[in-house]
Amino acid sequence: MTDERTPHPFKAERFKAFVDAVVAIAMTLLILPLLESVSEAATEQLGTAEFLVEHSGQLLSFGLSFVLIAAFWMEHHRMYSRVEGMTGPLLWINAGWLLTIVWLPVPTAMLGQMEGDAVQAVLYIGTLILTQVTTLAAKLYLLRHPELHDFPADELRHGALGDVAAIILFAIALPIAAWVHPIGYYALLLIALTGPVTRILTRLPR
């Protein structure tokens, strides 16, 4: 029976293993549309170079989403490596995070195979924003529950500001990707400015 006095009734290790498995599956799903395209190219007797040119959009969208999911997972892993226990609310916050990760292969496939439009950009970059929002929500929850982890509060606050900076940059990239077609999804390169924007945010009044 669970001791009601324990501050973290759910074991963190089992949760981390579950997250790793879900993320691994999501990253694997990204490659499936390309595998189908290879079969179609073989049927059409396309050469390797022709395949690479014809499906360059798919290849780029796969690489982009793979890198983004990997970055999200590494940040998640760093944070939860110092979390000792889980509560119901924190599990639900992470369920929301996992939902965005599992959903990302769908707009990735759209990005690689369909004509670009504003709705597609909203689905793709909107998913990235929600991933970052749930990451921020987890950090804010951990700030209010120091008994669950051994993070210094300042380190968590700095990480939360980094999440806010990323959300701002993704939000700026979204309308550019949706409506400024010569630039399009290259606007996601703005995320490289997360560090400088975070430093600006740290200088603002608390």
XYZ file of N, CA and C in Angstrom:
618
model
N 0.848 -1.202 0.000
C 0.000 0.000 0.000
C 0.881 1.249 0.000
N 0.412 2.294 -0.675
C 1.175 3.540 -0.752
C 1.013 4.333 0.527
N 2.125 4.786 1.064
C 2.096 5.639 2.239
C 1.612 7.018 1.841
N 0.480 7.471 2.408
C -0.108 8.747 2.020
C 0.791 9.920 2.402
N 1.743 9.694 3.281
C 2.607 10.787 3.706
C 3.753 11.041 2.737
N 3.999 10.121 1.808
C 5.117 10.291 0.903
C 4.865 11.451 -0.048
N 5.855 12.319 -0.297
C 5.640 13.469 -1.153
C 5.608 13.129 -2.638
N 6.062 11.943 -3.014
C 6.058 11.563 -4.430
C 5.648 10.086 -4.537
N 4.343 9.832 -4.703
C 3.834 8.457 -4.702
C 4.208 7.641 -5.928
N 4.653 8.288 -7.017
C 5.005 7.560 -8.226
C 6.529 7.551 -8.404
N 7.066 6.402 -8.730
C 8.504 6.259 -8.910
C 8.955 6.938 -10.199
N 10.015 7.716 -10.121
C 10.493 8.469 -11.281
C 11.147 7.557 -12.315
N 11.822 6.503 -11.877
C 12.574 5.665 -12.814
C 11.660 5.005 -13.837
N 10.519 4.509 -13.389
C 9.593 3.863 -14.326
C 9.056 4.880 -15.333
N 8.772 6.075 -14.850
C 8.292 7.142 -15.723
C 9.337 7.487 -16.782
N 10.604 7.602 -16.385
C 11.661 7.953 -17.335
C 11.814 6.874 -18.409
N 11.717 5.621 -18.021
C 11.824 4.531 -18.997
C 10.669 4.588 -20.000
N 9.480 4.927 -19.496
C 8.313 5.029 -20.370
C 8.497 6.169 -21.372
N 8.980 7.313 -20.902
C 9.212 8.465 -21.784
C 10.229 8.115 -22.857
N 11.322 7.470 -22.475
C 12.358 7.096 -23.444
C 11.783 6.195 -24.538
N 10.920 5.260 -24.141
C 10.331 4.339 -25.119
C 9.407 5.078 -26.087
N 8.580 5.975 -25.568
C 7.645 6.717 -26.419
C 8.403 7.618 -27.390
N 9.427 8.301 -26.909
C 10.212 9.189 -27.771
C 10.912 8.376 -28.860
N 11.445 7.227 -28.503
C 12.121 6.383 -29.494
C 11.153 5.958 -30.597
N 9.930 5.600 -30.213
C 8.923 5.205 -31.208
C 8.574 6.385 -32.107
N 8.388 7.567 -31.507
C 8.039 8.758 -32.287
C 9.138 9.090 -33.300
N 10.402 8.984 -32.881
C 11.504 9.265 -33.798
C 11.568 8.230 -34.918
N 11.221 6.991 -34.602
C 11.203 5.945 -35.624
C 10.089 6.191 -36.634
N 8.935 6.657 -36.162
C 7.803 6.920 -37.054
C 8.127 7.987 -38.098
N 9.054 8.875 -37.785
C 9.405 9.925 -38.741
C 9.922 9.365 -40.057
N 10.554 8.201 -40.020
C 11.194 7.649 -41.210
C 10.215 6.869 -42.094
N 9.049 6.492 -41.563
C 8.143 5.622 -42.313
C 7.692 6.205 -43.651
N 7.305 7.508 -43.722
C 6.928 8.037 -45.045
C 8.057 7.933 -46.066
N 9.304 8.093 -45.622
C 10.425 7.969 -46.548
C 10.587 6.535 -47.037
N 10.345 5.572 -46.152
C 10.435 4.167 -46.571
C 9.378 3.854 -47.630
N 8.182 4.419 -47.464
C 7.138 4.222 -48.469
C 7.536 4.872 -49.790
N 8.180 6.026 -49.692
C 8.618 6.713 -50.909
C 9.689 5.921 -51.647
N 10.549 5.242 -50.905
C 11.568 4.404 -51.536
C 10.912 3.281 -52.331
N 9.884 2.672 -51.744
C 9.164 1.608 -52.457
C 8.513 2.145 -53.729
N 7.907 3.333 -53.632
C 7.288 3.932 -54.813
C 8.332 4.267 -55.867
N 9.483 4.775 -55.428
C 10.551 5.110 -56.373
C 11.076 3.859 -57.077
N 11.160 2.758 -56.346
C 11.618 1.501 -56.958
C 10.621 1.028 -58.006
N 9.325 1.177 -57.717
C 8.287 0.790 -58.676
C 8.379 1.639 -59.939
N 8.687 2.934 -59.748
C 8.799 3.854 -60.885
C 10.172 3.788 -61.545
N 11.060 2.949 -60.999
C 12.408 2.755 -61.521
C 13.209 4.065 -61.544
N 13.083 4.832 -60.462
C 13.866 6.056 -60.321
C 15.269 5.715 -59.857
N 16.238 6.498 -60.302
C 17.599 6.351 -59.810
C 17.740 6.973 -58.431
N 18.859 6.683 -57.768
C 19.075 7.212 -56.421
C 19.101 8.736 -56.415
N 19.826 9.321 -57.365
C 19.906 10.786 -57.445
C 18.533 11.386 -57.698
N 17.763 10.762 -58.588
C 16.409 11.260 -58.875
C 15.539 11.192 -57.621
N 15.671 10.103 -56.882
C 14.894 9.973 -55.649
C 15.251 11.080 -54.666
N 16.547 11.340 -54.492
C 16.979 12.354 -53.530
C 16.472 13.735 -53.917
N 16.470 14.043 -55.205
C 15.981 15.345 -55.666
C 14.466 15.430 -55.517
N 13.774 14.395 -55.965
C 12.307 14.412 -55.955
C 11.742 14.444 -54.540
N 12.462 13.832 -53.588
C 11.951 13.745 -52.213
C 12.812 14.558 -51.243
N 13.410 15.612 -51.760
C 14.252 16.454 -50.899
C 13.444 17.093 -49.771
N 12.187 17.438 -50.054
C 11.329 18.010 -49.012
C 11.107 17.040 -47.870
N 10.865 15.791 -48.198
C 10.685 14.766 -47.168
C 11.957 14.575 -46.353
N 13.085 14.555 -47.041
C 14.357 14.362 -46.347
C 14.637 15.512 -45.379
N 14.367 16.735 -45.826
C 14.599 17.899 -44.968
C 13.655 17.916 -43.772
N 12.380 17.602 -44.008
C 11.421 17.603 -42.904
C 11.743 16.498 -41.906
N 12.196 15.340 -42.408
C 12.610 14.264 -41.508
C 13.785 14.706 -40.644
N 14.814 15.278 -41.280
C 15.990 15.712 -40.525
C 15.669 16.781 -39.506
N 14.826 17.744 -39.897
C 14.446 18.823 -38.988
C 13.721 18.283 -37.764
N 12.713 17.445 -38.002
C 11.928 16.929 -36.882
C 12.748 15.977 -36.014
N 13.636 15.211 -36.631
C 14.493 14.311 -35.848
C 15.363 15.116 -34.889
N 15.965 16.189 -35.396
C 16.828 17.030 -34.561
C 16.016 17.695 -33.445
N 14.818 18.184 -33.781
C 13.994 18.863 -32.780
C 13.556 17.907 -31.670
N 13.095 16.708 -32.049
C 12.684 15.739 -31.031
C 13.880 15.338 -30.174
N 15.025 15.142 -30.815
C 16.229 14.794 -30.054
C 16.571 15.902 -29.053
N 16.450 17.165 -29.485
C 16.752 18.287 -28.589
C 15.756 18.345 -27.433
N 14.474 18.151 -27.741
C 13.455 18.143 -26.688
C 13.714 17.013 -25.693
N 14.072 15.838 -26.208
C 14.322 14.697 -25.321
C 15.543 14.946 -24.438
N 16.611 15.499 -25.015
C 17.816 15.750 -24.219
C 17.540 16.737 -23.085
N 16.756 17.775 -23.387
C 16.376 18.728 -22.340
C 15.531 18.041 -21.268
N 14.578 17.211 -21.701
C 13.724 16.463 -20.778
C 14.575 15.536 -19.909
N 15.522 14.850 -20.536
C 16.382 13.910 -19.804
C 17.229 14.634 -18.758
N 17.791 15.789 -19.151
C 18.601 16.553 -18.200
C 17.770 16.984 -16.994
N 16.553 17.412 -17.247
C 15.716 17.906 -16.161
C 15.297 16.775 -15.218
N 14.837 15.665 -15.780
C 14.286 14.598 -14.938
C 15.349 13.671 -14.371
N 16.609 13.862 -14.774
C 17.673 13.083 -14.149
C 17.834 13.456 -12.679
N 17.325 14.643 -12.298
C 17.434 15.099 -10.918
C 16.084 15.150 -10.213
N 15.073 14.568 -10.846
C 13.755 14.454 -10.225
C 13.660 13.092 -9.559
N 13.303 13.084 -8.306
C 13.327 11.844 -7.513
C 11.965 11.173 -7.416
N 10.900 11.889 -7.677
C 9.567 11.301 -7.585
C 8.576 12.076 -8.410
N 7.443 11.462 -8.696
C 6.425 12.070 -9.546
C 5.108 12.167 -8.794
N 4.338 13.192 -9.122
C 2.981 13.329 -8.594
C 2.002 13.227 -9.760
N 0.713 13.094 -9.439
C -0.305 13.025 -10.485
C -0.272 14.213 -11.427
N -0.288 15.455 -10.913
C -0.244 16.615 -11.818
C 0.989 16.646 -12.715
N 2.148 16.281 -12.160
C 3.366 16.293 -12.968
C 3.303 15.215 -14.054
N 2.710 14.091 -13.744
C 2.533 13.051 -14.762
C 1.627 13.541 -15.887
N 0.561 14.263 -15.553
C -0.345 14.765 -16.587
C 0.321 15.840 -17.440
N 1.145 16.678 -16.822
C 1.909 17.662 -17.606
C 2.788 16.939 -18.621
N 3.418 15.851 -18.174
C 4.277 15.091 -19.075
C 3.484 14.303 -20.106
N 2.252 13.919 -19.762
C 1.400 13.282 -20.766
C 1.121 14.264 -21.903
N 0.924 15.540 -21.552
C 0.750 16.560 -22.583
C 2.002 16.722 -23.428
N 3.174 16.692 -22.780
C 4.446 16.776 -23.506
C 4.592 15.607 -24.475
N 4.286 14.404 -24.001
C 4.389 13.221 -24.855
C 3.405 13.280 -26.018
N 2.215 13.844 -25.778
C 1.230 13.967 -26.855
C 1.794 14.797 -28.005
N 2.488 15.888 -27.681
C 3.058 16.720 -28.746
C 4.172 15.984 -29.491
N 4.950 15.181 -28.766
C 6.036 14.430 -29.399
C 5.472 13.356 -30.327
N 4.441 12.651 -29.870
C 3.841 11.584 -30.674
C 3.120 12.155 -31.897
N 2.551 13.365 -31.758
C 1.819 13.990 -32.853
C 2.756 14.550 -33.922
N 3.972 14.946 -33.563
C 4.859 15.646 -34.491
C 5.122 14.896 -35.801
N 5.207 13.552 -35.835
C 5.395 12.887 -37.130
C 4.279 13.160 -38.140
N 3.079 13.501 -37.666
C 1.972 13.775 -38.606
C 2.209 15.071 -39.374
N 2.397 16.230 -38.695
C 2.697 17.436 -39.480
C 4.036 17.347 -40.216
N 4.958 16.517 -39.718
C 6.216 16.314 -40.438
C 5.960 15.671 -41.793
N 5.079 14.652 -41.816
C 4.725 13.993 -43.078
C 4.020 14.969 -44.017
N 3.153 15.829 -43.443
C 2.481 16.847 -44.260
C 3.494 17.801 -44.870
N 4.443 18.233 -44.055
C 5.466 19.177 -44.497
C 6.289 18.592 -45.635
N 6.549 17.298 -45.579
C 7.404 16.674 -46.583
C 6.693 16.270 -47.856
N 5.361 16.063 -47.795
C 4.667 15.484 -48.936
C 3.577 16.362 -49.538
N 3.124 17.369 -48.803
C 2.009 18.187 -49.269
C 2.471 19.602 -49.605
N 1.661 20.285 -50.412
C 1.938 21.679 -50.728
C 1.821 22.511 -49.458
N 2.790 23.392 -49.227
C 2.784 24.183 -48.008
C 1.648 25.195 -47.963
N 1.061 25.392 -46.797
C 0.047 26.422 -46.597
C 0.084 26.867 -45.145
N -0.727 27.870 -44.819
C -0.705 28.453 -43.478
C -1.136 27.448 -42.416
N -2.130 26.623 -42.716
C -2.617 25.652 -41.731
C -1.527 24.641 -41.401
N -0.789 24.236 -42.406
C 0.317 23.296 -42.183
C 1.356 23.893 -41.237
N 1.681 25.174 -41.442
C 2.652 25.841 -40.564
C 2.136 25.930 -39.140
N 0.835 26.209 -38.999
C 0.242 26.279 -37.660
C 0.328 24.925 -36.974
N 0.047 23.850 -37.721
C 0.102 22.509 -37.134
C 1.523 22.147 -36.716
N 2.490 22.450 -37.580
C 3.867 22.041 -37.302
C 4.492 22.890 -36.197
N 4.534 24.191 -36.405
C 5.191 25.050 -35.418
C 4.334 25.176 -34.163
N 3.018 25.105 -34.319
C 2.142 25.101 -33.136
C 2.436 23.923 -32.230
N 2.743 22.776 -32.826
C 3.121 21.602 -32.032
C 4.413 21.859 -31.264
N 5.381 22.497 -31.915
C 6.646 22.814 -31.245
C 6.413 23.780 -30.081
N 5.517 24.742 -30.279
C 5.201 25.689 -29.202
C 4.579 24.951 -28.017
N 3.651 24.036 -28.297
C 3.008 23.287 -27.206
C 4.012 22.399 -26.476
N 4.962 21.824 -27.210
C 6.012 21.036 -26.553
C 6.778 21.906 -25.571
N 7.117 23.116 -26.010
C 7.870 24.021 -25.148
C 7.026 24.515 -23.978
N 5.734 24.724 -24.215
C 4.838 25.178 -23.138
C 4.738 24.121 -22.044
N 4.613 22.857 -22.430
C 4.522 21.794 -21.419
C 5.849 21.627 -20.683
N 6.971 21.861 -21.377
C 8.264 21.838 -20.706
C 8.341 22.940 -19.659
N 7.877 24.129 -20.031
C 7.846 25.257 -19.097
C 6.930 24.957 -17.914
N 5.769 24.373 -18.187
C 4.816 24.052 -17.116
C 5.436 23.097 -16.102
N 6.208 22.123 -16.594
C 6.864 21.170 -15.688
C 7.877 21.877 -14.791
N 8.648 22.787 -15.361
C 9.642 23.506 -14.553
C 8.965 24.376 -13.501
N 7.894 25.048 -13.880
C 7.174 25.880 -12.911
C 6.580 25.021 -11.802
N 6.094 23.827 -12.150
C 5.555 22.916 -11.134
C 6.661 22.471 -10.183
N 7.830 22.143 -10.739
C 8.941 21.703 -9.899
C 9.431 22.834 -8.991
N 9.355 24.066 -9.470
C 9.725 25.202 -8.623
C 8.840 25.280 -7.384
N 7.570 24.922 -7.546
C 6.619 24.976 -6.432
C 6.675 23.729 -5.560
N 7.398 22.705 -6.029
C 7.469 21.441 -5.279
C 8.926 20.996 -5.159
N 9.714 21.694 -4.367
C 11.147 21.360 -4.240
C 11.393 19.991 -3.613
N 10.388 19.405 -2.960
C 10.576 18.093 -2.347
C 10.713 16.980 -3.389
N 10.394 17.288 -4.656
C 10.438 16.269 -5.706
C 11.794 16.163 -6.392
N 12.717 17.102 -6.123
C 13.949 17.146 -6.897
C 15.064 17.785 -6.073
N 16.265 17.805 -6.672
C 17.389 18.452 -5.988
C 17.988 19.576 -6.833
N 17.157 20.215 -7.677
C 17.591 21.349 -8.476
C 17.696 22.600 -7.619
N 18.730 23.418 -7.792
C 18.712 24.769 -7.215
C 17.600 25.582 -7.882
N 16.894 26.372 -7.095
C 15.770 27.143 -7.630
C 16.208 28.067 -8.754
N 17.376 28.681 -8.621
C 17.856 29.605 -9.657
C 18.077 28.893 -10.990
N 18.543 27.661 -10.915
C 18.774 26.898 -12.142
C 17.456 26.589 -12.844
N 16.434 26.243 -12.062
C 15.118 25.991 -12.650
C 14.531 27.265 -13.249
N 14.705 28.385 -12.543
C 14.184 29.650 -13.065
C 14.858 30.024 -14.374
N 16.177 29.819 -14.434
C 16.903 30.115 -15.677
C 16.399 29.212 -16.810
N 16.180 27.940 -16.504
C 15.651 27.028 -17.513
C 14.267 27.441 -17.978
N 13.434 27.918 -17.043
C 12.093 28.372 -17.399
C 12.158 29.592 -18.312
N 13.092 30.497 -18.045
C 13.264 31.654 -18.918
C 13.718 31.220 -20.315
N 14.543 30.180 -20.377
C 14.939 29.638 -21.675
C 13.744 29.107 -22.444
N 12.813 28.451 -21.732
C 11.592 27.968 -22.369
C 10.749 29.126 -22.887
N 10.638 30.189 -22.088
C 9.880 31.364 -22.515
C 10.510 31.969 -23.768
N 11.839 32.054 -23.780
C 12.536 32.587 -24.952
C 12.246 31.743 -26.188
N 12.288 30.411 -26.054
C 12.019 29.526 -27.190
C 10.582 29.677 -27.671
N 9.635 29.812 -26.736
C 8.232 30.000 -27.115
C 8.073 31.290 -27.923
N 8.724 32.366 -27.468
C 8.656 33.640 -28.183
C 9.201 33.490 -29.600
N 10.333 32.818 -29.731
C 10.966 32.674 -31.047
C 10.148 31.775 -31.971
N 9.592 30.700 -31.437
C 8.709 29.860 -32.245
C 7.482 30.653 -32.689
N 6.945 31.472 -31.794
C 5.765 32.275 -32.119
C 6.076 33.297 -33.212
N 7.294 33.830 -33.223
C 7.701 34.742 -34.291
C 7.874 33.986 -35.606
N 8.433 32.781 -35.520
C 8.675 31.981 -36.720
C 7.381 31.518 -37.377
N 6.334 31.313 -36.587
C 5.091 30.743 -37.130
C 4.498 31.595 -38.247
N 4.200 32.901 -38.029
C 3.620 33.678 -39.137
C 4.572 33.838 -40.322
N 5.880 33.847 -40.062
C 6.836 33.943 -41.171
C 6.743 32.686 -42.033
N 6.725 31.511 -41.374
C 6.619 30.250 -42.119
C 5.289 30.145 -42.853
N 4.225 30.704 -42.254
C 2.891 30.574 -42.833
C 2.677 31.487 -44.035
N 3.234 32.697 -43.970
C 2.862 33.694 -44.979
C 4.022 34.320 -45.744
N 5.250 34.167 -45.286
C 6.386 34.730 -46.026
C 7.060 33.572 -46.759
N 6.540 33.236 -47.922
C 6.921 31.995 -48.585
C 8.384 31.908 -49.018
N 9.030 32.989 -49.446
C 10.453 32.824 -49.795
C 11.310 32.381 -48.607
N 10.876 32.732 -47.388
C 11.634 32.350 -46.192
C 11.111 31.034 -45.635
N 9.801 30.957 -45.453
C 9.159 29.735 -45.006
C 9.713 29.183 -43.704
N 9.987 27.888 -43.701
C 10.408 27.214 -42.473
C 11.858 27.515 -42.085
N 12.581 28.244 -42.929
C 13.903 28.704 -42.505
C 13.790 29.631 -41.294
N 12.582 30.153 -41.079
C 12.359 31.008 -39.912
C 12.620 30.266 -38.607
N 12.560 28.935 -38.644
C 12.835 28.156 -37.433
C 14.290 28.290 -36.984
N 15.146 28.800 -37.858
C 16.536 29.044 -37.454
C 16.617 30.117 -36.367
N 15.525 30.855 -36.177
C 15.486 31.847 -35.095
C 15.714 31.209 -33.733
N 15.432 29.904 -33.628
C 15.582 29.235 -32.336
C 17.031 29.269 -31.867
N 17.952 29.517 -32.788
C 19.356 29.649 -32.406
C 19.598 30.871 -31.522
N 18.624 31.784 -31.502
C 18.748 32.990 -30.678
C 18.211 32.789 -29.263
N 17.891 31.557 -28.899
C 17.324 31.303 -27.571
C 18.238 31.814 -26.459
N 19.537 31.576 -26.593
C 20.479 32.022 -25.568
C 20.461 33.528 -25.371
N 20.645 34.319 -26.451
C 20.603 35.773 -26.282
C 19.275 36.295 -25.738
N 18.157 35.726 -26.212
C 16.849 36.181 -25.717
C 16.692 35.833 -24.236
N 17.196 34.669 -23.839
C 17.137 34.291 -22.422
C 17.916 35.287 -21.570
N 19.085 35.697 -22.059
C 19.881 36.672 -21.299
C 19.161 38.010 -21.175
N 18.431 38.393 -22.218
C 17.642 39.623 -22.141
C 16.543 39.482 -21.098
N 15.879 38.324 -21.087
C 14.795 38.103 -20.129
C 15.295 38.100 -18.691
N 16.512 37.615 -18.482
C 17.035 37.573 -17.114
C 17.297 38.985 -16.562
N 17.441 39.947 -17.472
C 17.704 41.322 -17.027
C 16.412 42.072 -16.700
N 15.271 41.495 -17.072
C 14.004 42.160 -16.787
C 13.688 42.070 -15.307
N 12.882 43.019 -14.774
C 12.484 42.925 -13.366
C 11.792 41.596 -13.105
N 12.029 41.042 -11.925
C 11.507 39.712 -11.618
C 10.000 39.649 -11.740
